[in-house]
Amino acid sequence: MAPKKNSWPIFQFEENKDTIYLLHQWTQIVGKVRLKKSPWQNHSWHVSLYVDAQGLTTGNIPYEVGVFEIKFDFIHHELRLKTSNGTRDRFALGGQTVASFYEQLMEKLKFLGIDVKIHESPNEIPDPIPFPKNKKRIMYQANTAQSLWKVLVHIQNVFGFFRTKFTGKNSPIHFFWGSFDLAYTRFSGNKAPEFKGQVPNIPASVMQEAYSHEVFSVGFWPGSEAFKTPVFYAYSYPNYDDFKDAKISPEKAYWNNDMGEFMLTYEDVQKSADPTMMLLEFLQSTYEAAAKCGNWNREDLDCDFSHMDK
């Protein structure tokens, strides 16, 4: 039997950075709409987007007469809006600046009877340009957007399998538009020391609530101008002193001292004989290291549902 073809796309930051920039800005605008219209959830879970069968979606957002959804469709390259009363609208992603995207979205929401006003400046970005003033002409590359989405689909599937092995409090698998990453978090159940770090354009109170309890987090980040390598990451909070010295796998994984987390490049996973197993190895070994360093009660937190489908 011929070996199964590796369907994980090649994805590099430098050749895709323009579209990544646009999507980072656009997802912030859409995410801020969800933030303004949704009730607060712990650790800001009410602001994130989700990977679906066409792209990225807000899921259901409550408004005055029902719910609505905003979706990035990376198959047809449109932003789609629909409401629970049957109305819908859309516009093309191609040819949009940040400013024109913002203007069109606000007009469509108003047309659909959705009253919302967002903070017009990006979060977690140094030297942010307000959305209405960001008229940079940057080309939206449809192939890049679709490749990134396909990458996220593969990763979500692996994270989803990893998620089944934990019965403690844990997050959805969700896409954070501020940091522009797909993330998943586990909780020990214990409170954590007050978070003292700083994140650009994020109130300290938000970060302190996000890290109010001990966590182990993993995710995928497509890169930035400051760090141009798409990577998987794994970290704990608090950042235990001996975590960085833990023996983890696969061999290509490494500790990034500047970031304070373990990393594994997307390229190493994509090129491997079995990307799914390589990524699972990284997720499990870093979790075990964090849980050991933090003295987590794994007897009560871990589980195995592999027998349930038999």
XYZ file of C-alpha atoms in Angstrom:
310
model
C 0.000 0.000 0.000
C 1.338 3.446 -0.918
C 2.002 5.765 2.027
C -0.707 8.294 2.781
C 0.042 11.663 1.227
C 0.941 14.416 3.677
C -1.883 16.956 3.371
C -0.408 19.548 5.750
C 0.314 22.653 3.626
C 3.719 24.278 3.375
C 3.426 27.590 5.209
C 6.124 30.221 5.712
C 5.816 33.686 7.193
C 7.953 35.792 4.846
C 6.087 34.954 1.651
C 2.700 35.243 3.367
C 3.245 38.223 5.663
C 1.081 40.744 3.772
C -2.041 38.612 3.966
C -1.230 37.672 7.567
C -1.100 41.401 8.349
C -4.492 42.016 6.754
C -6.109 39.035 8.431
C -4.698 40.054 11.802
C -6.271 43.497 11.449
C -9.563 42.234 10.024
C -10.016 39.522 12.656
C -9.448 42.177 15.321
C -12.342 44.211 13.935
C -14.671 41.210 13.801
C -13.480 39.984 17.202
C -14.152 43.363 18.779
C -17.745 43.177 17.522
C -18.131 39.853 19.326
C -16.467 41.356 22.408
C -18.907 44.276 22.549
C -22.072 42.215 22.016
C -21.272 39.133 24.133
C -21.536 38.584 27.891
C -18.200 38.198 29.651
C -16.745 34.718 29.994
C -13.811 33.754 32.172
C -10.358 34.310 30.650
C -11.883 36.323 27.770
C -13.302 33.226 26.092
C -16.173 35.360 24.793
C -13.930 37.262 22.348
C -12.304 34.492 20.323
C -13.052 33.085 16.866
C -13.385 29.426 15.869
C -12.140 27.330 12.962
C -14.978 25.839 10.900
C -15.537 24.114 7.553
C -15.144 27.340 5.552
C -12.800 29.535 7.566
C -13.085 31.434 10.839
C -16.353 32.264 12.568
C -17.585 34.164 15.594
C -20.245 31.560 16.262
C -23.532 32.915 17.615
C -23.401 36.475 18.973
C -26.439 37.748 20.896
C -28.124 40.989 19.890
C -31.389 42.771 20.534
C -33.694 40.444 18.573
C -31.777 37.166 18.411
C -28.306 36.048 17.392
C -26.008 36.793 14.480
C -22.799 35.324 13.080
C -19.848 36.783 11.190
C -17.723 34.388 9.168
C -14.512 34.629 7.165
C -15.133 32.300 4.217
C -11.712 31.309 2.861
C -13.196 29.105 0.144
C -15.128 31.904 -1.574
C -13.048 34.696 0.031
C -15.918 36.657 1.446
C -16.988 38.005 4.802
C -20.460 36.641 5.486
C -23.036 37.903 7.978
C -26.323 36.256 8.909
C -28.936 36.691 11.604
C -31.479 34.425 13.283
C -34.332 36.334 11.623
C -33.166 35.185 8.177
C -31.374 38.306 6.938
C -27.851 38.059 5.600
C -25.176 40.014 3.754
C -21.613 39.630 2.523
C -18.708 41.363 0.824
C -15.508 40.285 -0.935
C -12.216 40.161 0.966
C -10.132 40.882 -2.110
C -9.227 44.525 -2.687
C -10.006 45.615 0.867
C -7.817 47.836 2.998
C -8.176 47.744 6.777
C -10.167 50.990 6.587
C -12.526 49.813 3.837
C -13.083 46.473 5.595
C -13.995 48.323 8.791
C -16.319 50.705 6.937
C -18.101 47.943 5.040
C -18.574 45.768 8.117
C -20.044 48.623 10.132
C -22.415 49.469 7.256
C -23.544 45.851 6.881
C -24.170 45.479 10.605
C -26.241 48.657 10.630
C -28.228 47.428 7.611
C -28.967 44.176 9.458
C -30.221 46.089 12.503
C -27.216 45.349 14.715
C -26.191 48.330 16.825
C -22.533 48.143 17.854
C -19.612 50.511 18.317
C -16.122 49.132 18.887
C -12.823 50.544 20.108
C -11.185 51.509 16.809
C -7.566 50.650 17.628
C -5.927 47.195 17.445
C -4.840 45.344 20.574
C -1.553 43.553 21.254
C 0.135 45.361 18.346
C 2.940 47.911 18.875
C 2.267 51.381 17.409
C -1.305 50.563 16.346
C -3.044 52.484 13.570
C -6.790 53.077 14.154
C -8.811 50.955 11.757
C -10.557 53.857 9.930
C -7.166 55.485 9.253
C -5.311 52.387 8.049
C -5.540 52.792 4.279
C -2.352 50.914 3.364
C -2.703 49.211 0.000
C -1.757 45.600 0.706
C -2.711 42.739 -1.586
C -4.959 40.035 -0.159
C -3.635 36.706 -1.458
C -6.438 34.164 -1.572
C -4.071 31.169 -1.664
C -2.308 32.355 1.488
C -5.566 32.819 3.399
C -6.779 29.396 2.317
C -3.469 27.744 3.226
C -3.491 29.303 6.688
C -7.050 28.105 7.226
C -6.118 24.557 6.131
C -3.180 24.635 8.531
C -5.564 25.619 11.329
C -7.983 22.808 10.394
C -5.227 20.200 10.734
C -4.038 21.658 14.023
C -7.523 21.901 15.468
C -8.069 18.215 14.757
C -4.887 17.291 16.649
C -5.674 19.656 19.526
C -9.165 18.149 19.648
C -7.783 14.653 20.149
C -5.348 15.918 22.797
C -8.237 17.692 24.555
C -10.122 14.420 25.089
C -7.501 13.208 27.546
C -8.298 15.796 30.233
C -11.350 16.056 32.495
C -10.354 19.148 34.458
C -11.343 22.663 33.461
C -10.067 23.331 29.957
C -10.730 25.862 27.240
C -12.306 25.519 23.827
C -9.882 25.331 20.920
C -10.131 28.916 19.810
C -8.443 31.593 17.725
C -7.393 34.734 19.564
C -7.358 37.750 17.257
C -5.161 39.856 19.538
C -2.176 37.538 19.514
C -3.340 35.927 16.236
C -2.930 32.325 17.325
C -4.919 29.124 17.733
C -4.785 28.119 21.390
C -5.907 25.525 23.916
C -5.495 25.715 27.719
C -5.712 23.316 30.657
C -6.180 24.361 34.304
C -4.875 22.677 37.450
C -7.737 24.074 39.546
C -5.383 26.113 41.749
C -5.117 29.880 41.872
C -1.975 31.500 40.454
C 0.152 34.440 41.614
C -1.034 37.795 40.250
C 0.146 38.294 36.670
C 2.715 41.108 36.481
C 3.563 41.054 32.769
C 2.592 43.672 30.201
C 0.973 43.194 26.797
C 0.679 46.107 24.321
C -2.706 47.837 24.456
C -4.304 45.366 26.867
C -5.491 46.492 30.332
C -3.586 44.857 33.198
C -6.894 43.744 34.745
C -7.733 41.683 31.646
C -4.395 39.878 31.750
C -4.647 39.301 35.501
C -8.066 37.684 35.082
C -6.811 35.596 32.152
C -4.017 34.175 34.331
C -5.888 34.078 37.637
C -5.389 30.300 37.884
C -2.546 27.922 37.081
C -2.535 26.987 33.396
C -0.791 24.932 30.772
C -1.321 26.339 27.273
C -0.417 25.188 23.788
C -0.969 26.860 20.468
C 0.091 27.686 16.941
C 1.352 31.084 15.865
C 1.975 31.903 12.157
C 4.763 34.371 12.936
C 5.362 38.118 12.881
C 7.967 40.633 11.752
C 9.672 40.234 15.134
C 9.666 36.413 14.990
C 9.326 35.148 11.454
C 8.935 31.427 12.065
C 5.509 29.748 12.274
C 5.675 27.698 15.479
C 3.836 25.555 17.947
C 4.344 26.666 21.548
C 3.753 25.324 25.032
C 4.014 27.253 28.286
C 2.839 27.247 31.871
C 1.762 29.982 34.230
C 3.316 30.366 36.649
C 6.482 29.666 34.683
C 8.028 27.074 36.981
C 11.794 27.451 37.384
C 12.543 23.856 36.405
C 10.083 23.681 33.484
C 12.660 24.875 30.950
C 15.036 22.055 31.954
C 12.442 19.313 31.460
C 13.147 16.571 28.944
C 10.529 16.842 26.220
C 10.029 15.387 22.772
C 10.373 15.294 19.824
C 14.078 16.079 19.594
C 13.474 19.090 17.361
C 11.500 20.884 20.099
C 13.429 23.514 22.034
C 13.155 26.070 24.832
C 12.975 29.728 23.751
C 14.370 31.749 26.628
C 13.138 35.091 25.262
C 9.565 33.827 24.999
C 9.710 31.639 28.107
C 8.143 28.635 26.392
C 8.883 25.463 24.485
C 8.636 25.681 20.712
C 8.464 23.364 17.734
C 8.522 24.819 14.243
C 5.592 24.220 11.941
C 8.059 23.310 9.185
C 9.505 20.453 11.239
C 6.005 19.092 11.862
C 4.856 19.576 8.268
C 7.930 17.804 6.859
C 7.778 14.869 9.262
C 6.638 11.400 8.245
C 3.633 11.710 10.573
C 2.780 15.341 11.468
C -0.125 14.342 13.723
C 1.957 12.031 15.880
C 4.872 14.455 16.044
C 2.611 17.269 17.252
C 0.842 15.013 19.766
C 4.238 14.000 21.121
C 5.083 17.670 21.677
C 1.743 18.427 23.330
C 1.806 15.439 25.665
C 5.442 15.701 26.724
C 5.235 19.423 27.509
C 1.986 18.894 29.437
C 3.545 16.113 31.497
C 6.552 18.337 32.232
C 4.384 21.282 33.306
C 2.105 19.099 35.418
C 5.120 17.548 37.165
C 6.768 20.916 37.837
C 3.485 22.376 39.114
C 2.563 19.279 41.126
C -0.803 18.946 39.367
C -3.162 16.237 40.605
C -3.098 14.199 37.407
C -4.969 11.276 38.966
C -8.092 13.446 39.046
C -7.395 15.545 35.937
C -6.302 13.025 33.282
C -8.523 10.506 31.497
C -8.645 8.183 28.509
C -11.806 7.888 26.412
C -10.138 5.831 23.663
C -12.289 2.787 24.545
C -15.588 4.673 24.169
C -15.813 4.303 20.360
C -15.483 0.522 20.393
